[in-house]
PDB file of C-alpha atoms in Angstrom:
ATOM      1  CA  MET A   1     -20.912  34.101  12.935  1.00  0.00           C
ATOM      2  CA  ASP A   2     -24.184  33.222  11.279  1.00  0.00           C
ATOM      3  CA  ILE A   3     -24.113  34.013   7.563  1.00  0.00           C
ATOM      4  CA  TYR A   4     -27.154  34.021   5.208  1.00  0.00           C
ATOM      5  CA  PHE A   5     -26.220  33.371   1.662  1.00  0.00           C
ATOM      6  CA  ALA A   6     -28.887  34.243  -0.836  1.00  0.00           C
ATOM      7  CA  GLY A   7     -28.960  33.144  -4.416  1.00  0.00           C
ATOM      8  CA  SER A   8     -31.568  32.435  -7.128  1.00  0.00           C
ATOM      9  CA  ILE A   9     -33.388  29.049  -6.857  1.00  0.00           C
ATOM     10  CA  ARG A  10     -36.572  29.205  -9.068  1.00  0.00           C
ATOM     11  CA  GLY A  11     -35.413  32.422 -10.908  1.00  0.00           C
ATOM     12  CA  GLY A  12     -32.835  30.035 -12.534  1.00  0.00           C
ATOM     13  CA  ARG A  13     -29.950  27.766 -11.482  1.00  0.00           C
ATOM     14  CA  SER A  14     -27.413  28.617 -13.935  1.00  0.00           C
ATOM     15  CA  ASP A  15     -25.211  30.096 -11.249  1.00  0.00           C
ATOM     16  CA  ALA A  16     -25.591  27.134  -8.849  1.00  0.00           C
ATOM     17  CA  SER A  17     -21.938  26.005  -8.818  1.00  0.00           C
ATOM     18  CA  LEU A  18     -20.778  29.602  -8.394  1.00  0.00           C
ATOM     19  CA  TYR A  19     -22.929  29.889  -5.295  1.00  0.00           C
ATOM     20  CA  ALA A  20     -21.367  26.750  -3.977  1.00  0.00           C
ATOM     21  CA  GLU A  21     -17.867  28.138  -4.365  1.00  0.00           C
ATOM     22  CA  LEU A  22     -18.956  31.364  -2.651  1.00  0.00           C
ATOM     23  CA  ILE A  23     -20.618  29.370   0.227  1.00  0.00           C
ATOM     24  CA  SER A  24     -17.449  27.306   0.668  1.00  0.00           C
ATOM     25  CA  MET A  25     -15.319  30.622   0.941  1.00  0.00           C
ATOM     26  CA  LEU A  26     -17.777  32.002   3.391  1.00  0.00           C
ATOM     27  CA  GLN A  27     -17.653  28.825   5.607  1.00  0.00           C
ATOM     28  CA  GLU A  28     -14.142  29.729   6.448  1.00  0.00           C
ATOM     29  CA  HIS A  29     -15.404  32.703   8.380  1.00  0.00           C
ATOM     30  CA  GLY A  30     -18.594  31.319   9.939  1.00  0.00           C
ATOM     31  CA  THR A  31     -21.720  29.207   9.551  1.00  0.00           C
ATOM     32  CA  VAL A  32     -23.563  29.408   6.359  1.00  0.00           C
ATOM     33  CA  LEU A  33     -27.157  28.769   7.378  1.00  0.00           C
ATOM     34  CA  THR A  34     -28.260  28.457   3.727  1.00  0.00           C
ATOM     35  CA  GLU A  35     -25.676  25.868   2.346  1.00  0.00           C
ATOM     36  CA  HIS A  36     -28.455  24.154   0.288  1.00  0.00           C
ATOM     37  CA  VAL A  37     -28.619  27.270  -2.126  1.00  0.00           C
ATOM     38  CA  GLY A  38     -25.405  25.898  -3.694  1.00  0.00           C
ATOM     39  CA  ALA A  39     -26.635  22.329  -4.000  1.00  0.00           C
ATOM     40  CA  GLU A  40     -27.381  21.314  -7.680  1.00  0.00           C
ATOM     41  CA  GLU A  41     -30.421  19.453  -6.534  1.00  0.00           C
ATOM     42  CA  VAL A  42     -31.832  21.876  -4.266  1.00  0.00           C
ATOM     43  CA  GLU A  43     -35.363  21.891  -5.860  1.00  0.00           C
ATOM     44  CA  LYS A  44     -35.346  18.033  -6.024  1.00  0.00           C
ATOM     45  CA  GLN A  45     -34.399  17.989  -2.256  1.00  0.00           C
ATOM     46  CA  GLU A  46     -37.414  20.255  -1.370  1.00  0.00           C
ATOM     47  CA  THR A  47     -39.688  18.065  -3.391  1.00  0.00           C
ATOM     48  CA  ASN A  48     -38.343  14.770  -1.610  1.00  0.00           C
ATOM     49  CA  GLU A  49     -38.782  16.429   1.776  1.00  0.00           C
ATOM     50  CA  ALA A  50     -42.338  17.394   0.688  1.00  0.00           C
ATOM     51  CA  LYS A  51     -41.855  20.878   2.038  1.00  0.00           C
ATOM     52  CA  THR A  52     -44.620  23.290   1.335  1.00  0.00           C
ATOM     53  CA  ASP A  53     -43.799  26.836   0.105  1.00  0.00           C
ATOM     54  CA  ARG A  54     -45.112  28.129   3.383  1.00  0.00           C
ATOM     55  CA  GLU A  55     -42.521  25.954   5.227  1.00  0.00           C
ATOM     56  CA  ILE A  56     -39.805  26.974   2.892  1.00  0.00           C
ATOM     57  CA  HIS A  57     -40.641  30.644   3.308  1.00  0.00           C
ATOM     58  CA  ASP A  58     -40.932  30.478   7.070  1.00  0.00           C
ATOM     59  CA  GLU A  59     -37.653  28.409   7.542  1.00  0.00           C
ATOM     60  CA  ASP A  60     -35.812  30.905   5.300  1.00  0.00           C
ATOM     61  CA  ILE A  61     -37.161  33.947   7.207  1.00  0.00           C
ATOM     62  CA  GLU A  62     -36.129  32.324  10.556  1.00  0.00           C
ATOM     63  CA  TRP A  63     -32.492  31.755   9.207  1.00  0.00           C
ATOM     64  CA  LEU A  64     -32.580  35.359   7.743  1.00  0.00           C
ATOM     65  CA  GLN A  65     -33.595  36.614  11.320  1.00  0.00           C
ATOM     66  CA  GLN A  66     -30.871  34.595  12.929  1.00  0.00           C
ATOM     67  CA  ALA A  67     -28.126  35.859  10.592  1.00  0.00           C
ATOM     68  CA  ASP A  68     -25.455  38.355  11.597  1.00  0.00           C
ATOM     69  CA  VAL A  69     -24.789  39.314   7.932  1.00  0.00           C
ATOM     70  CA  VAL A  70     -26.369  38.601   4.503  1.00  0.00           C
ATOM     71  CA  VAL A  71     -24.292  37.900   1.412  1.00  0.00           C
ATOM     72  CA  ALA A  72     -26.268  37.801  -1.868  1.00  0.00           C
ATOM     73  CA  GLU A  73     -25.159  36.909  -5.325  1.00  0.00           C
ATOM     74  CA  VAL A  74     -27.499  39.278  -7.495  1.00  0.00           C
ATOM     75  CA  THR A  75     -26.293  38.609 -11.017  1.00  0.00           C
ATOM     76  CA  ASN A  76     -29.362  36.319 -11.768  1.00  0.00           C
ATOM     77  CA  PRO A  77     -32.622  38.284 -11.182  1.00  0.00           C
ATOM     78  CA  SER A  78     -34.594  36.431  -8.435  1.00  0.00           C
ATOM     79  CA  LEU A  79     -37.813  37.500  -6.564  1.00  0.00           C
ATOM     80  CA  GLY A  80     -36.680  35.563  -3.497  1.00  0.00           C
ATOM     81  CA  VAL A  81     -33.346  37.167  -3.193  1.00  0.00           C
ATOM     82  CA  GLY A  82     -34.944  40.528  -3.640  1.00  0.00           C
ATOM     83  CA  TYR A  83     -37.628  39.765  -0.982  1.00  0.00           C
ATOM     84  CA  GLU A  84     -34.885  38.683   1.419  1.00  0.00           C
ATOM     85  CA  LEU A  85     -32.807  41.919   0.802  1.00  0.00           C
ATOM     86  CA  GLY A  86     -36.012  43.925   1.476  1.00  0.00           C
ATOM     87  CA  ARG A  87     -36.726  42.265   4.815  1.00  0.00           C
ATOM     88  CA  ALA A  88     -32.972  42.349   5.983  1.00  0.00           C
ATOM     89  CA  THR A  89     -32.946  46.157   4.932  1.00  0.00           C
ATOM     90  CA  GLU A  90     -35.861  46.675   7.421  1.00  0.00           C
ATOM     91  CA  TRP A  91     -34.069  44.877  10.151  1.00  0.00           C
ATOM     92  CA  GLY A  92     -30.747  46.656   9.615  1.00  0.00           C
ATOM     93  CA  THR A  93     -28.801  43.453   9.004  1.00  0.00           C
ATOM     94  CA  PRO A  94     -25.476  44.236   7.073  1.00  0.00           C
ATOM     95  CA  ILE A  95     -25.890  43.328   3.402  1.00  0.00           C
ATOM     96  CA  LEU A  96     -23.108  42.566   0.862  1.00  0.00           C
ATOM     97  CA  CYS A  97     -24.273  42.024  -2.729  1.00  0.00           C
ATOM     98  CA  LEU A  98     -21.975  40.457  -5.314  1.00  0.00           C
ATOM     99  CA  PHE A  99     -22.617  41.222  -8.940  1.00  0.00           C
ATOM    100  CA  ARG A 100     -21.013  40.087 -12.283  1.00  0.00           C
ATOM    101  CA  PRO A 101     -21.504  42.979 -14.893  1.00  0.00           C
ATOM    102  CA  ASP A 102     -20.856  40.591 -17.775  1.00  0.00           C
ATOM    103  CA  GLY A 103     -24.380  39.062 -17.232  1.00  0.00           C
ATOM    104  CA  GLU A 104     -27.472  39.486 -19.027  1.00  0.00           C
ATOM    105  CA  HIS A 105     -29.139  42.215 -17.031  1.00  0.00           C
ATOM    106  CA  ASP A 106     -28.232  45.474 -15.271  1.00  0.00           C
ATOM    107  CA  LEU A 107     -28.428  45.346 -11.648  1.00  0.00           C
ATOM    108  CA  SER A 108     -31.689  46.686 -10.107  1.00  0.00           C
ATOM    109  CA  ALA A 109     -31.884  50.214  -8.802  1.00  0.00           C
ATOM    110  CA  MET A 110     -33.554  48.691  -5.783  1.00  0.00           C
ATOM    111  CA  VAL A 111     -30.140  46.919  -4.936  1.00  0.00           C
ATOM    112  CA  ARG A 112     -27.656  49.407  -6.316  1.00  0.00           C
ATOM    113  CA  GLY A 113     -29.512  52.452  -5.074  1.00  0.00           C
ATOM    114  CA  ASN A 114     -30.033  51.110  -1.556  1.00  0.00           C
ATOM    115  CA  SER A 115     -27.634  53.086   0.859  1.00  0.00           C
ATOM    116  CA  HIS A 116     -27.999  50.143   3.371  1.00  0.00           C
ATOM    117  CA  THR A 117     -26.328  47.717   0.784  1.00  0.00           C
ATOM    118  CA  GLU A 118     -22.729  47.340  -0.230  1.00  0.00           C
ATOM    119  CA  VAL A 119     -22.376  46.229  -3.842  1.00  0.00           C
ATOM    120  CA  VAL A 120     -19.035  44.692  -5.092  1.00  0.00           C
ATOM    121  CA  GLU A 121     -18.624  43.865  -8.781  1.00  0.00           C
ATOM    122  CA  TYR A 122     -16.426  40.803  -9.649  1.00  0.00           C
ATOM    123  CA  GLU A 123     -15.709  38.331 -12.404  1.00  0.00           C
ATOM    124  CA  GLN A 124     -15.121  35.099 -10.487  1.00  0.00           C
ATOM    125  CA  PRO A 125     -15.050  33.968  -6.721  1.00  0.00           C
ATOM    126  CA  ALA A 126     -11.197  34.346  -6.380  1.00  0.00           C
ATOM    127  CA  ASP A 127     -11.683  38.081  -6.945  1.00  0.00           C
ATOM    128  CA  VAL A 128     -13.856  38.489  -3.731  1.00  0.00           C
ATOM    129  CA  THR A 129     -11.618  36.424  -1.267  1.00  0.00           C
ATOM    130  CA  GLU A 130     -10.528  39.611   0.496  1.00  0.00           C
ATOM    131  CA  THR A 131     -13.973  41.282   0.076  1.00  0.00           C
ATOM    132  CA  LEU A 132     -15.716  38.479   1.957  1.00  0.00           C
ATOM    133  CA  ALA A 133     -13.051  38.256   4.719  1.00  0.00           C
ATOM    134  CA  SER A 134     -13.238  41.939   5.323  1.00  0.00           C
ATOM    135  CA  PHE A 135     -16.994  42.126   5.265  1.00  0.00           C
ATOM    136  CA  VAL A 136     -17.329  39.408   7.824  1.00  0.00           C
ATOM    137  CA  SER A 137     -14.584  40.648  10.052  1.00  0.00           C
ATOM    138  CA  GLU A 138     -16.087  44.304  10.024  1.00  0.00           C
ATOM    139  CA  HIS A 139     -19.468  42.999  11.444  1.00  0.00           C
ATOM    140  CA  ARG A 140     -18.100  40.269  13.868  1.00  0.00           C
TER     141      ARG A 140
ATOM    142  CA  MET B   1     -56.584  55.149  -3.016  1.00  0.00           C
ATOM    143  CA  ASP B   2     -52.905  55.094  -3.659  1.00  0.00           C
ATOM    144  CA  ILE B   3     -51.786  51.842  -5.572  1.00  0.00           C
ATOM    145  CA  TYR B   4     -48.169  50.803  -5.947  1.00  0.00           C
ATOM    146  CA  PHE B   5     -47.762  48.592  -9.156  1.00  0.00           C
ATOM    147  CA  ALA B   6     -44.702  46.511  -9.162  1.00  0.00           C
ATOM    148  CA  GLY B   7     -43.193  45.016 -12.322  1.00  0.00           C
ATOM    149  CA  SER B   8     -39.762  43.975 -13.601  1.00  0.00           C
ATOM    150  CA  ILE B   9     -37.604  46.778 -15.134  1.00  0.00           C
ATOM    151  CA  ARG B  10     -33.989  45.680 -15.337  1.00  0.00           C
ATOM    152  CA  GLY B  11     -34.923  42.133 -14.855  1.00  0.00           C
ATOM    153  CA  GLY B  12     -36.502  42.103 -18.283  1.00  0.00           C
ATOM    154  CA  ARG B  13     -39.107  44.123 -20.138  1.00  0.00           C
ATOM    155  CA  SER B  14     -40.849  41.381 -22.105  1.00  0.00           C
ATOM    156  CA  ASP B  15     -44.027  41.929 -20.143  1.00  0.00           C
ATOM    157  CA  ALA B  16     -44.105  45.757 -20.314  1.00  0.00           C
ATOM    158  CA  SER B  17     -47.250  45.970 -22.391  1.00  0.00           C
ATOM    159  CA  LEU B  18     -49.085  43.697 -20.051  1.00  0.00           C
ATOM    160  CA  TYR B  19     -47.975  45.839 -17.063  1.00  0.00           C
ATOM    161  CA  ALA B  20     -49.506  48.817 -18.961  1.00  0.00           C
ATOM    162  CA  GLU B  21     -52.764  46.991 -19.392  1.00  0.00           C
ATOM    163  CA  LEU B  22     -52.992  46.050 -15.688  1.00  0.00           C
ATOM    164  CA  ILE B  23     -52.038  49.732 -14.635  1.00  0.00           C
ATOM    165  CA  SER B  24     -54.754  51.022 -16.840  1.00  0.00           C
ATOM    166  CA  MET B  25     -57.325  48.532 -15.207  1.00  0.00           C
ATOM    167  CA  LEU B  26     -56.054  49.619 -11.720  1.00  0.00           C
ATOM    168  CA  GLN B  27     -56.567  53.359 -12.676  1.00  0.00           C
ATOM    169  CA  GLU B  28     -60.332  52.781 -12.642  1.00  0.00           C
ATOM    170  CA  HIS B  29     -59.953  52.096  -8.867  1.00  0.00           C
ATOM    171  CA  GLY B  30     -57.553  54.750  -7.701  1.00  0.00           C
ATOM    172  CA  THR B  31     -54.126  56.457  -8.380  1.00  0.00           C
ATOM    173  CA  VAL B  32     -51.258  54.275  -9.614  1.00  0.00           C
ATOM    174  CA  LEU B  33     -48.098  55.856  -8.154  1.00  0.00           C
ATOM    175  CA  THR B  34     -45.898  53.900 -10.509  1.00  0.00           C
ATOM    176  CA  GLU B  35     -47.513  54.370 -13.848  1.00  0.00           C
ATOM    177  CA  HIS B  36     -44.003  54.521 -15.514  1.00  0.00           C
ATOM    178  CA  VAL B  37     -43.477  50.828 -14.876  1.00  0.00           C
ATOM    179  CA  GLY B  38     -45.787  50.176 -17.840  1.00  0.00           C
ATOM    180  CA  ALA B  39     -43.921  52.679 -20.168  1.00  0.00           C
ATOM    181  CA  GLU B  40     -42.003  50.938 -22.942  1.00  0.00           C
ATOM    182  CA  GLU B  41     -39.235  53.554 -22.508  1.00  0.00           C
ATOM    183  CA  VAL B  42     -38.901  53.588 -18.712  1.00  0.00           C
ATOM    184  CA  GLU B  43     -35.140  53.073 -18.816  1.00  0.00           C
ATOM    185  CA  LYS B  44     -34.540  55.604 -21.402  1.00  0.00           C
ATOM    186  CA  GLN B  45     -36.766  58.020 -19.484  1.00  0.00           C
ATOM    187  CA  GLU B  46     -34.587  57.526 -16.312  1.00  0.00           C
ATOM    188  CA  THR B  47     -31.488  57.958 -18.195  1.00  0.00           C
ATOM    189  CA  ASN B  48     -32.845  61.280 -19.869  1.00  0.00           C
ATOM    190  CA  GLU B  49     -33.731  62.594 -16.437  1.00  0.00           C
ATOM    191  CA  ALA B  50     -30.303  61.666 -15.280  1.00  0.00           C
ATOM    192  CA  LYS B  51     -31.602  59.937 -12.178  1.00  0.00           C
ATOM    193  CA  THR B  52     -29.068  58.087 -10.082  1.00  0.00           C
ATOM    194  CA  ASP B  53     -29.970  54.668  -8.758  1.00  0.00           C
ATOM    195  CA  ARG B  54     -30.115  56.169  -5.287  1.00  0.00           C
ATOM    196  CA  GLU B  55     -32.709  58.681  -6.563  1.00  0.00           C
ATOM    197  CA  ILE B  56     -34.742  55.930  -8.146  1.00  0.00           C
ATOM    198  CA  HIS B  57     -34.638  53.734  -5.085  1.00  0.00           C
ATOM    199  CA  ASP B  58     -35.542  56.446  -2.649  1.00  0.00           C
ATOM    200  CA  GLU B  59     -38.344  57.772  -4.930  1.00  0.00           C
ATOM    201  CA  ASP B  60     -39.807  54.289  -5.296  1.00  0.00           C
ATOM    202  CA  ILE B  61     -39.608  53.623  -1.516  1.00  0.00           C
ATOM    203  CA  GLU B  62     -41.446  56.878  -0.835  1.00  0.00           C
ATOM    204  CA  TRP B  63     -44.159  55.811  -3.128  1.00  0.00           C
ATOM    205  CA  LEU B  64     -44.223  52.326  -1.536  1.00  0.00           C
ATOM    206  CA  GLN B  65     -44.648  53.923   1.818  1.00  0.00           C
ATOM    207  CA  GLN B  66     -47.467  56.077   0.710  1.00  0.00           C
ATOM    208  CA  ALA B  67     -49.396  53.296  -0.976  1.00  0.00           C
ATOM    209  CA  ASP B  68     -52.540  51.801   0.527  1.00  0.00           C
ATOM    210  CA  VAL B  69     -52.098  48.529  -1.391  1.00  0.00           C
ATOM    211  CA  VAL B  70     -49.394  46.894  -3.547  1.00  0.00           C
ATOM    212  CA  VAL B  71     -50.220  44.933  -6.785  1.00  0.00           C
ATOM    213  CA  ALA B  72     -47.265  43.059  -8.302  1.00  0.00           C
ATOM    214  CA  GLU B  73     -46.931  41.105 -11.466  1.00  0.00           C
ATOM    215  CA  VAL B  74     -44.490  38.365 -10.497  1.00  0.00           C
ATOM    216  CA  THR B  75     -44.134  36.274 -13.639  1.00  0.00           C
ATOM    217  CA  ASN B  76     -40.771  37.705 -14.617  1.00  0.00           C
ATOM    218  CA  PRO B  77     -38.181  37.245 -11.876  1.00  0.00           C
ATOM    219  CA  SER B  78     -37.016  40.575 -10.611  1.00  0.00           C
ATOM    220  CA  LEU B  79     -34.785  41.730  -7.742  1.00  0.00           C
ATOM    221  CA  GLY B  80     -36.564  45.027  -7.496  1.00  0.00           C
ATOM    222  CA  VAL B  81     -40.111  43.552  -7.242  1.00  0.00           C
ATOM    223  CA  GLY B  82     -38.926  41.018  -4.631  1.00  0.00           C
ATOM    224  CA  TYR B  83     -37.346  43.829  -2.767  1.00  0.00           C
ATOM    225  CA  GLU B  84     -40.444  45.882  -2.743  1.00  0.00           C
ATOM    226  CA  LEU B  85     -42.446  42.961  -1.650  1.00  0.00           C
ATOM    227  CA  GLY B  86     -40.089  42.343   1.303  1.00  0.00           C
ATOM    228  CA  ARG B  87     -40.373  45.878   2.552  1.00  0.00           C
ATOM    229  CA  ALA B  88     -44.102  46.191   2.093  1.00  0.00           C
ATOM    230  CA  THR B  89     -44.487  42.795   4.007  1.00  0.00           C
ATOM    231  CA  GLU B  90     -42.654  44.437   6.860  1.00  0.00           C
ATOM    232  CA  TRP B  91     -44.957  47.401   6.878  1.00  0.00           C
ATOM    233  CA  GLY B  92     -48.047  45.302   6.732  1.00  0.00           C
ATOM    234  CA  THR B  93     -49.310  46.879   3.371  1.00  0.00           C
ATOM    235  CA  PRO B  94     -51.807  44.481   1.736  1.00  0.00           C
ATOM    236  CA  ILE B  95     -50.151  42.689  -1.320  1.00  0.00           C
ATOM    237  CA  LEU B  96     -51.666  41.167  -4.372  1.00  0.00           C
ATOM    238  CA  CYS B  97     -49.427  39.085  -6.732  1.00  0.00           C
ATOM    239  CA  LEU B  98     -50.473  38.197 -10.169  1.00  0.00           C
ATOM    240  CA  PHE B  99     -48.738  35.165 -11.828  1.00  0.00           C
ATOM    241  CA  ARG B 100     -48.940  33.470 -15.232  1.00  0.00           C
ATOM    242  CA  PRO B 101     -48.154  29.880 -14.700  1.00  0.00           C
ATOM    243  CA  ASP B 102     -47.273  29.468 -18.492  1.00  0.00           C
ATOM    244  CA  GLY B 103     -44.056  31.343 -17.980  1.00  0.00           C
ATOM    245  CA  GLU B 104     -40.542  30.096 -17.850  1.00  0.00           C
ATOM    246  CA  HIS B 105     -40.122  30.009 -14.202  1.00  0.00           C
ATOM    247  CA  ASP B 106     -41.982  28.720 -11.154  1.00  0.00           C
ATOM    248  CA  LEU B 107     -43.072  31.252  -8.562  1.00  0.00           C
ATOM    249  CA  SER B 108     -40.624  31.818  -5.732  1.00  0.00           C
ATOM    250  CA  ALA B 109     -41.554  30.168  -2.460  1.00  0.00           C
ATOM    251  CA  MET B 110     -40.725  33.676  -0.899  1.00  0.00           C
ATOM    252  CA  VAL B 111     -43.788  34.867  -2.713  1.00  0.00           C
ATOM    253  CA  ARG B 112     -46.126  31.887  -2.775  1.00  0.00           C
ATOM    254  CA  GLY B 113     -45.219  30.853   0.770  1.00  0.00           C
ATOM    255  CA  ASN B 114     -45.738  34.277   2.300  1.00  0.00           C
ATOM    256  CA  SER B 115     -48.796  34.233   4.285  1.00  0.00           C
ATOM    257  CA  HIS B 116     -49.045  38.032   3.999  1.00  0.00           C
ATOM    258  CA  THR B 117     -49.469  37.833   0.304  1.00  0.00           C
ATOM    259  CA  GLU B 118     -52.492  36.917  -1.885  1.00  0.00           C
ATOM    260  CA  VAL B 119     -51.286  35.067  -5.027  1.00  0.00           C
ATOM    261  CA  VAL B 120     -53.724  34.920  -8.035  1.00  0.00           C
ATOM    262  CA  GLU B 121     -52.986  32.827 -11.132  1.00  0.00           C
ATOM    263  CA  TYR B 122     -54.147  34.089 -14.581  1.00  0.00           C
ATOM    264  CA  GLU B 123     -53.467  34.084 -18.225  1.00  0.00           C
ATOM    265  CA  GLN B 124     -54.455  37.556 -19.470  1.00  0.00           C
ATOM    266  CA  PRO B 125     -55.555  40.905 -17.995  1.00  0.00           C
ATOM    267  CA  ALA B 126     -59.208  40.276 -18.672  1.00  0.00           C
ATOM    268  CA  ASP B 127     -59.245  37.350 -16.314  1.00  0.00           C
ATOM    269  CA  VAL B 128     -58.265  39.515 -13.241  1.00  0.00           C
ATOM    270  CA  THR B 129     -60.861  42.278 -13.751  1.00  0.00           C
ATOM    271  CA  GLU B 130     -62.935  41.061 -10.813  1.00  0.00           C
ATOM    272  CA  THR B 131     -59.873  40.235  -8.789  1.00  0.00           C
ATOM    273  CA  LEU B 132     -58.405  43.684  -9.014  1.00  0.00           C
ATOM    274  CA  ALA B 133     -61.826  45.324  -8.186  1.00  0.00           C
ATOM    275  CA  SER B 134     -62.404  43.170  -5.132  1.00  0.00           C
ATOM    276  CA  PHE B 135     -58.830  43.435  -3.700  1.00  0.00           C
ATOM    277  CA  VAL B 136     -59.003  47.269  -3.914  1.00  0.00           C
ATOM    278  CA  SER B 137     -62.389  47.519  -2.467  1.00  0.00           C
ATOM    279  CA  GLU B 138     -61.531  45.148   0.384  1.00  0.00           C
ATOM    280  CA  HIS B 139     -58.785  47.552   1.478  1.00  0.00           C
ATOM    281  CA  ARG B 140     -60.404  50.930   0.726  1.00  0.00           C
TER     282      ARG B 140
END
């Protein structure tokens, strides 16, 4: 089971440790292709590896194409996460979006109003243990 | 010429008046299907019209499909703008992204690294008068 986890990088890293927790929970159900999204130093890593934006884009899109399912944390607005959701919607890849309503922004109508996307609201990772397990097993 | 203008709504409205200026410049070259993105009261309007998120999503996606070109202001991170760029990329619709580098966030690699997307940096609307005119006429 290949899982694409999507979270904000340049849109803001305030949820990075939360992403790491969700990724670690997902790793009990399959391979998370985008484990780096939870790494505190992801931008530094990309700089050290001297990756161009073209390389980052193309690598991410390859992983997205390979994925059996997409799980996105959508509390922090992010162009990259939205872009990945748009492409995965076109391909029919199952999408689960996790949203914390206590954040600064309401969730985009492009996410909440997308009939192809399942949106689950939560407060902390422990709340979605069952959600993640059943989402993955539904699409296994 | 049908133009889809994309800008942040729930991701933050601090650039709303800038969107209005860009929309008014684009209206010299064609019909902007999403004129409401520049309206200060866009969220209130949606509430007054009692539109559901599903209706907002489906209406926007219909306009996006109808558009000959997409112009997006991408300085403020936005899930909705990213989503629209992802879908338009899949459809091969020409995309121009406008980015102000003096903002709070670096531009996503999913935008800057997308070979299908043209990115132009600017400071104020007057700087992109020629850019908008030539982008639209290229795809007329």
